[in-house]
Coordinates of C-alpha atoms in Angstrom, one line a residue:
X14 CA 68.5 114.2 60.9
X15 CA 70.5 111.4 62.5
X16 CA 73.8 112.4 64.0
X17 CA 76.7 110.4 62.5
X18 CA 78.9 108.9 65.2
X19 CA 82.4 110.6 65.1
X20 CA 85.6 108.6 65.2
X21 CA 88.5 109.2 67.6
X22 CA 89.5 112.8 67.4
X23 CA 92.1 113.1 70.1
X24 CA 94.8 110.6 71.2
X25 CA 98.0 110.6 73.4
X26 CA 100.2 112.1 70.7
X27 CA 97.8 115.1 70.4
X28 CA 97.8 115.4 74.2
X29 CA 101.5 115.9 74.0
X30 CA 101.1 118.6 71.4
X31 CA 99.2 120.8 73.9
X32 CA 100.8 123.6 75.8
X33 CA 102.4 122.2 78.9
X34 CA 100.0 124.1 81.2
X35 CA 96.9 122.6 79.6
X36 CA 98.5 119.2 79.4
X37 CA 99.4 119.2 83.1
X38 CA 95.9 120.3 84.0
X39 CA 94.4 117.5 82.0
X40 CA 96.7 114.8 83.4
X41 CA 96.7 116.1 87.0
X42 CA 92.9 116.2 87.1
X43 CA 92.8 112.4 86.3
X44 CA 94.9 111.6 89.4
X45 CA 93.7 111.7 93.0
X46 CA 96.9 112.3 94.9
X47 CA 95.3 112.3 98.3
X48 CA 96.3 108.7 99.2
X49 CA 99.9 109.4 98.1
X50 CA 99.9 112.7 100.1
X51 CA 98.7 110.9 103.2
X52 CA 101.6 108.4 103.0
X53 CA 104.4 111.0 102.4
X54 CA 103.3 113.8 104.8
X55 CA 104.9 114.1 108.2
X56 CA 102.8 112.3 110.8
X57 CA 104.2 113.9 114.0
X58 CA 104.4 117.4 115.3
X59 CA 107.8 116.5 116.8
X60 CA 111.1 116.7 114.9
X61 CA 112.2 118.9 112.0
X62 CA 109.6 121.4 110.9
X63 CA 108.0 120.6 107.5
X64 CA 108.8 123.2 104.8
X65 CA 108.1 121.3 101.7
X66 CA 105.0 121.3 99.5
X67 CA 104.5 117.5 99.2
X68 CA 101.4 117.8 96.9
X69 CA 103.5 119.8 94.4
X70 CA 106.4 117.4 94.7
X71 CA 104.1 114.5 93.7
X72 CA 102.7 116.4 90.8
X73 CA 106.3 117.3 89.7
X74 CA 107.2 113.6 89.6
X75 CA 104.3 113.2 87.2
X76 CA 105.4 116.2 85.2
X77 CA 109.0 114.8 85.1
X78 CA 107.7 111.8 83.1
X79 CA 105.4 113.7 80.8
X80 CA 108.2 116.3 80.1
X81 CA 110.8 113.5 79.6
X82 CA 113.2 115.0 82.2
X83 CA 115.8 112.3 82.7
X84 CA 117.2 112.9 86.2
X85 CA 115.8 114.3 89.5
X86 CA 118.7 116.8 89.5
X87 CA 117.4 118.1 86.2
X88 CA 113.9 118.3 87.6
X89 CA 115.2 120.4 90.5
X90 CA 117.1 122.6 88.1
X91 CA 114.0 123.1 86.0
X92 CA 111.9 124.0 89.1
X93 CA 114.5 126.6 90.1
X94 CA 114.9 128.2 86.6
X95 CA 111.4 127.9 85.1
X96 CA 108.8 129.8 87.1
X97 CA 105.9 128.8 84.9
X98 CA 106.7 125.1 85.2
X99 CA 107.1 125.5 88.9
X100 CA 103.6 127.1 89.2
X101 CA 102.1 124.4 86.9
X102 CA 103.3 121.8 89.3
X103 CA 101.5 123.5 92.2
X104 CA 104.4 125.2 94.0
X105 CA 103.8 128.7 95.4
X106 CA 106.2 131.5 94.8
X107 CA 107.1 131.4 98.4
X108 CA 107.7 127.6 98.5
X109 CA 111.2 126.2 98.8
X110 CA 112.3 124.1 95.9
X111 CA 112.9 120.5 97.2
X112 CA 116.4 119.1 97.0
X113 CA 117.4 115.8 95.3
X114 CA 117.6 114.3 98.8
X115 CA 114.1 115.3 99.6
X116 CA 112.8 113.6 96.5
X117 CA 114.9 110.5 97.3
X118 CA 113.4 110.4 100.8
X119 CA 109.9 110.7 99.4
X120 CA 110.5 107.8 96.9
X121 CA 111.8 105.7 99.7
X122 CA 108.6 106.3 101.8
X123 CA 106.4 105.5 98.8
X124 CA 108.4 102.3 98.1
X125 CA 107.4 100.9 101.5
X126 CA 103.7 101.0 100.6
X127 CA 101.4 99.9 97.7
X128 CA 99.8 103.4 97.4
X129 CA 100.6 103.8 93.7
X130 CA 98.8 100.6 92.9
X131 CA 95.8 101.9 94.8
X132 CA 95.8 105.1 92.9
X133 CA 96.2 103.2 89.6
X134 CA 93.1 101.2 90.5
X135 CA 91.2 104.3 91.3
X136 CA 92.0 105.8 87.8
X137 CA 91.0 102.5 86.1
X138 CA 87.7 102.4 88.0
X139 CA 87.0 106.0 87.0
X140 CA 87.7 105.2 83.3
X141 CA 85.3 102.3 83.5
X142 CA 82.6 104.3 85.2
X143 CA 82.8 107.0 82.6
X144 CA 82.4 104.4 79.8
X145 CA 85.9 104.6 78.3
X146 CA 86.7 100.9 78.9
X147 CA 84.3 98.4 77.2
X148 CA 86.8 95.9 76.0
X149 CA 85.9 92.3 75.2
X150 CA 89.5 91.2 74.6
X151 CA 92.6 91.5 76.8
X152 CA 96.1 91.1 75.5
X153 CA 99.0 90.1 77.7
X154 CA 102.7 90.5 77.0
X155 CA 106.0 91.5 78.6
X156 CA 108.8 93.9 77.6
X157 CA 112.3 94.3 79.1
X158 CA 114.0 97.5 80.3
X159 CA 117.5 97.8 81.6
X160 CA 118.7 98.8 85.1
X161 CA 121.1 101.7 85.2
X162 CA 123.3 100.3 87.9
X163 CA 126.4 98.4 86.8
X164 CA 125.6 94.8 85.9
X165 CA 127.6 92.1 87.6
X166 CA 129.4 89.6 85.4
X167 CA 127.2 86.7 84.3
X168 CA 127.7 83.6 86.6
X169 CA 129.2 80.6 84.9
X170 CA 127.2 77.5 85.3
X171 CA 128.9 74.9 87.4
X172 CA 130.2 71.9 85.5
X173 CA 127.8 69.0 85.9
X174 CA 129.4 65.7 86.8
X175 CA 128.8 63.0 84.2
X176 CA 126.0 60.6 85.2
X177 CA 126.9 57.1 86.1
X178 CA 126.0 54.7 83.4
X179 CA 123.4 52.0 84.0
X180 CA 120.1 52.0 85.8
X181 CA 119.8 53.0 89.4
X182 CA 118.9 50.3 91.9
X183 CA 115.4 50.4 93.4
X184 CA 116.7 51.9 96.6
X185 CA 118.8 54.5 94.8
X186 CA 115.9 55.6 92.7
X187 CA 113.5 55.9 95.7
X188 CA 116.1 58.0 97.5
X189 CA 116.6 60.2 94.4
X190 CA 112.9 60.8 94.1
X191 CA 112.6 61.8 97.7
X192 CA 115.5 64.3 97.4
X193 CA 114.0 65.7 94.2
X194 CA 110.6 66.2 95.8
X195 CA 112.2 67.9 98.8
X196 CA 114.3 70.1 96.6
X197 CA 111.3 71.2 94.5
X198 CA 109.2 71.9 97.6
X199 CA 111.8 74.2 99.0
X200 CA 112.0 76.4 95.8
X201 CA 110.6 79.9 95.9
X202 CA 107.1 80.1 94.4
X203 CA 108.2 81.6 91.1
X204 CA 110.9 79.0 90.5
X205 CA 108.3 76.2 90.7
X206 CA 106.1 75.1 87.9
X207 CA 103.4 77.5 86.8
X208 CA 100.7 75.0 88.0
X209 CA 101.7 75.8 91.6
X210 CA 100.3 79.3 91.2
X211 CA 96.7 78.2 90.4
X212 CA 95.5 78.0 94.1
X213 CA 97.8 80.7 95.5
X214 CA 96.0 84.0 96.5
X215 CA 96.7 87.1 94.4
X216 CA 98.2 89.0 97.4
X217 CA 100.8 86.2 97.9
X218 CA 101.6 86.0 94.2
X219 CA 102.2 89.8 94.0
X220 CA 104.3 89.8 97.2
X221 CA 106.6 86.9 96.1
X222 CA 107.4 87.9 92.6
X223 CA 111.1 88.6 92.3
X224 CA 111.9 92.2 91.5
X225 CA 115.7 92.7 91.8
X226 CA 117.6 93.3 88.6
X227 CA 118.9 90.1 86.9
X228 CA 120.4 89.0 83.6
X229 CA 117.7 88.3 81.0
X230 CA 117.9 86.9 77.5
X231 CA 115.7 87.1 74.4
X232 CA 116.0 86.3 70.7
X233 CA 116.2 89.2 68.2
X234 CA 114.8 89.3 64.7
X235 CA 117.8 87.3 63.5
X236 CA 117.2 84.5 66.0
X237 CA 120.3 85.4 68.0
X238 CA 120.3 85.7 71.8
X239 CA 120.5 89.2 73.2
X240 CA 121.3 89.7 76.9
X241 CA 120.4 92.6 79.2
X242 CA 120.5 93.3 82.9
X243 CA 117.4 94.7 84.5
X244 CA 113.7 94.1 84.7
X245 CA 110.6 93.0 82.8
X246 CA 107.3 94.9 82.6
X247 CA 104.3 92.5 82.4
X248 CA 101.1 94.2 81.1
X249 CA 97.4 93.2 80.6
X250 CA 95.9 95.7 78.2
X251 CA 92.4 96.2 76.8
X252 CA 92.8 95.8 73.1
X253 CA 90.2 98.4 72.2
X254 CA 90.7 101.1 74.8
X255 CA 94.4 100.4 75.3
X256 CA 94.2 101.0 79.0
X257 CA 96.6 99.0 81.3
X258 CA 94.2 96.8 83.3
X259 CA 96.9 95.1 85.3
X260 CA 100.7 95.4 85.5
X261 CA 103.7 93.8 87.2
X262 CA 107.4 94.4 87.4
X263 CA 109.7 91.4 87.7
X264 CA 113.4 90.5 87.5
X265 CA 114.7 90.2 83.9
X266 CA 115.2 86.5 84.1
X267 CA 111.6 85.6 85.0
X268 CA 109.8 83.5 82.3
X269 CA 107.0 85.5 80.7
X270 CA 104.5 82.8 81.4
X271 CA 105.0 82.9 85.2
X272 CA 103.6 86.4 85.4
X273 CA 100.4 85.5 83.5
X274 CA 98.4 84.0 86.3
X275 CA 99.0 86.9 88.7
X276 CA 97.8 89.3 85.9
X277 CA 94.7 87.2 85.2
X278 CA 93.8 86.9 88.9
X279 CA 94.3 90.6 89.2
X280 CA 91.8 91.2 86.4
X281 CA 89.3 88.8 88.0
X282 CA 89.5 90.3 91.4
X283 CA 90.2 94.0 90.8
X284 CA 88.7 95.0 87.4
X285 CA 84.9 95.3 87.5
X286 CA 84.4 94.8 83.8
X287 CA 81.7 92.4 82.6
X288 CA 82.3 92.7 78.9
X289 CA 85.6 90.7 78.9
X290 CA 85.3 87.5 76.9
X291 CA 88.8 86.7 75.4
X292 CA 92.4 86.7 76.4
X293 CA 95.0 86.7 73.7
X294 CA 98.7 85.8 74.2
X295 CA 101.7 84.7 72.1
X296 CA 103.3 81.3 72.1
X297 CA 105.5 82.1 75.1
X298 CA 102.3 81.7 77.3
X299 CA 101.3 78.3 75.9
X300 CA 101.1 76.5 79.2
X301 CA 98.2 74.2 80.5
X302 CA 98.0 76.2 83.8
X303 CA 97.3 79.5 82.0
X304 CA 94.5 77.9 79.9
X305 CA 93.1 76.5 83.2
X306 CA 93.1 79.9 84.9
X307 CA 91.4 81.5 82.0
X308 CA 88.8 78.7 81.9
X309 CA 88.2 79.1 85.7
X310 CA 87.4 82.8 85.0
X311 CA 84.7 81.8 82.5
X312 CA 86.7 83.3 79.6
X313 CA 88.2 82.0 76.4
X314 CA 91.9 81.6 75.4
X315 CA 93.3 82.8 72.1
X316 CA 96.9 81.7 72.5
X317 CA 99.4 80.8 69.8
X318 CA 100.3 77.0 70.0
X319 CA 103.8 76.0 70.8
X320 CA 104.4 72.6 69.3
X321 CA 107.2 71.5 71.7
X322 CA 108.2 68.4 69.6
X323 CA 104.8 66.9 70.1
X324 CA 103.8 64.2 67.5
X325 CA 101.3 65.0 64.7
X326 CA 97.8 64.1 65.8
X327 CA 96.2 61.3 63.8
X328 CA 92.8 62.2 62.3
X329 CA 93.3 66.0 62.9
X330 CA 95.0 68.8 61.0
X331 CA 97.6 71.2 62.4
X332 CA 94.8 73.3 64.1
X333 CA 93.3 70.1 65.7
X334 CA 90.2 70.3 63.5
X335 CA 89.0 66.8 62.6
X336 CA 89.7 65.5 59.1
X337 CA 87.7 63.2 56.9
X338 CA 88.6 59.8 55.5
X339 CA 90.5 61.6 52.6
X340 CA 92.2 64.0 55.1
X341 CA 90.2 67.1 54.3
X342 CA 89.7 69.4 57.3
X343 CA 86.3 69.9 58.8
X344 CA 85.1 73.5 59.0
X345 CA 84.6 75.3 62.3
X346 CA 80.9 76.3 62.5
X347 CA 80.1 77.5 66.1
X348 CA 80.6 77.3 69.8
X349 CA 78.0 76.3 72.3
X350 CA 78.9 78.0 75.6
X351 CA 76.3 76.0 77.6
X352 CA 77.9 72.7 76.9
X353 CA 81.4 74.2 76.0
X354 CA 81.3 72.4 72.7
X355 CA 82.9 73.2 69.3
X356 CA 80.8 72.3 66.3
X357 CA 82.5 71.4 63.0
X358 CA 80.8 70.7 59.6
X359 CA 81.7 68.5 56.7
X360 CA 84.5 69.9 54.4
X361 CA 83.5 71.5 51.1
X362 CA 85.5 68.9 49.3
X363 CA 83.2 66.1 50.6
X364 CA 80.1 67.6 49.0
X365 CA 80.2 65.2 46.0
X366 CA 82.4 62.5 47.7
X367 CA 80.9 59.0 47.3
X368 CA 82.4 58.0 50.8
X369 CA 79.9 60.4 52.4
X370 CA 76.9 58.4 51.2
X371 CA 78.6 55.2 52.5
X372 CA 78.7 56.6 56.0
X373 CA 82.5 56.9 56.2
X374 CA 82.4 60.6 56.7
X375 CA 80.1 62.1 59.4
X376 CA 78.2 65.3 58.6
X377 CA 78.7 67.0 62.0
X378 CA 81.6 66.7 64.4
X379 CA 81.5 68.0 68.0
X380 CA 84.2 68.2 70.6
X381 CA 84.3 69.7 74.2
X382 CA 87.0 72.2 74.8
X383 CA 87.6 70.6 78.2
X384 CA 88.9 67.5 76.4
X385 CA 92.1 69.5 76.0
X386 CA 92.1 73.2 76.8
X387 CA 95.3 73.8 74.9
X388 CA 94.1 72.3 71.6
X389 CA 90.5 73.2 71.6
X390 CA 89.7 76.9 72.0
X391 CA 86.6 79.0 71.3
X392 CA 86.7 80.1 68.6
X393 CA 88.5 77.2 67.1
X394 CA 92.2 77.4 66.2
X395 CA 92.8 78.4 62.6
X396 CA 89.3 79.8 62.1
X397 CA 88.8 83.3 60.8
X398 CA 87.3 84.4 64.1
X399 CA 90.4 83.1 66.0
X400 CA 92.8 84.9 63.7
X401 CA 90.8 88.2 64.0
X402 CA 91.0 88.1 67.8
X403 CA 94.7 87.1 67.8
X404 CA 95.6 90.1 65.7
X405 CA 94.4 92.3 68.4
X406 CA 97.4 91.2 70.5
X407 CA 99.4 94.0 68.9
X408 CA 97.6 96.5 71.2
X409 CA 99.9 95.5 74.1
X410 CA 103.0 95.9 72.0
X411 CA 101.8 99.4 71.1
X412 CA 101.3 100.3 74.8
X413 CA 104.9 98.9 75.5
X414 CA 106.2 101.3 72.8
X415 CA 104.2 104.2 74.3
X416 CA 105.7 103.6 77.8
X417 CA 109.2 103.6 76.4
X418 CA 108.8 106.5 74.0
X419 CA 106.7 108.9 76.0
X420 CA 106.8 107.8 79.7
X421 CA 110.5 106.9 80.3
X422 CA 109.9 103.2 81.2
X423 CA 113.5 102.4 80.2
X424 CA 114.9 105.3 82.2
X425 CA 115.1 103.6 85.7
X426 CA 117.5 105.6 87.9
X427 CA 117.2 103.5 91.1
X428 CA 119.4 100.6 92.2
X429 CA 117.0 98.5 94.2
X430 CA 113.9 96.6 93.1
X431 CA 111.6 98.4 95.5
X432 CA 112.5 101.8 94.2
X433 CA 112.5 100.6 90.6
X434 CA 108.9 99.4 91.3
X435 CA 108.0 103.0 92.3
X436 CA 109.3 104.2 88.9
X437 CA 107.4 101.4 87.1
X438 CA 104.1 102.0 89.0
X439 CA 104.4 105.8 88.4
X440 CA 105.0 105.2 84.7
X441 CA 101.9 103.0 84.3
X442 CA 99.9 105.3 86.5
X443 CA 100.7 108.4 84.4
X444 CA 100.0 106.4 81.2
X445 CA 96.5 105.5 82.3
X446 CA 95.9 109.1 83.6
X447 CA 97.0 110.5 80.3
X448 CA 94.7 108.0 78.5
X449 CA 91.8 109.2 80.7
X450 CA 92.7 112.8 80.1
X451 CA 92.8 112.3 76.3
X452 CA 89.5 110.3 76.4
X453 CA 87.8 113.1 78.3
X454 CA 89.0 115.7 75.8
X455 CA 87.9 113.5 73.0
X456 CA 84.4 113.1 74.6
X457 CA 84.1 116.8 75.0
X458 CA 85.0 117.4 71.3
X459 CA 82.5 114.8 70.2
X460 CA 79.8 116.5 72.3
X461 CA 80.7 119.9 70.7
X462 CA 80.5 118.4 67.2
X463 CA 77.2 116.7 68.0
X464 CA 75.7 120.0 69.3

């Protein structure tokens, strides 16, 4: 008798319903702390003798996130008063409980390296090798979280002197253009146009992204501006597996679109996944350079179109499908990947139209997506297939909610961008480790049911 494939039996919420000891075992087993341990341990036999259990300290930072312990002082208090929790974290009965200062020193040491990114990558590769990540679609989005240090007052914009009326002379205009070019060339990379990122190496992009807390603004559901002081988390998530494939932290004032190319290049260079075909993003990422980067990767863009006061195209509908003589839209039929061509067929309304027999309406219409990567996507805009893929974008919003609800993303307790990055990297690391732990338990349950 054929075995019926079982659906998902175990998820993150059920992982958190386990007894703490079993939960810690599952999550800790998914994390190889050796690289972190090598960074934080004392390198010299000289100086103050080492009395701390650094491996247990690392595990306790992970446990702090999963147990939603808000402050390091509360973690220290829990370690002193709860012997079972202390043993679960890996401390021996004879070990000294670390002080807040000891944890602070360890976080400072970690902040000077990229070791948490390396461990995150190891967890991701392990999940891919075990067959838990087989996504064909990636969703990218950003979410904000506030810094806990006191926000400075918002700077008032300097008053701009009114422009002189009349046209500039030829000499004045040439001088103005020279000054403008020099001014734009001297800007930091992430203050330039997004197109400037296309040929910049990934390491440089990640190194130059601004990470200090800044004032940010977004529109709420009522269309009003809401301000916050802090950071943004930029995530690229597999829509099926809901693993975080790439992540970035930035200042709160960074435009969402300016973090897309570093995320995409990170997927291209660091994620060995051959099943990826589509990238889906909202209208805030509708920039020519982002389409270009996705096209260079050999993937397809499913991005909401941002009209930006552009005129209505003649001979095409709002989804850029061609229209017939009587303005009926052609139907999307298929995409030819070899020639990168979209194929449209004659509208249903033209079946009995006398103009079709007179040659005024062509039967087949083809267009290359390279004609305009923003307008022509595969599958075509407005098609059922396009809408189905775009709906999967909600996966990244779900992951954002998980990070804030279960993993304390919005509970940053550090005043500098470097130390805040440690918190962010640890949050995303623990999330992926928890996903891997849940998937392993789920696979084990499926094997037991099949047996």
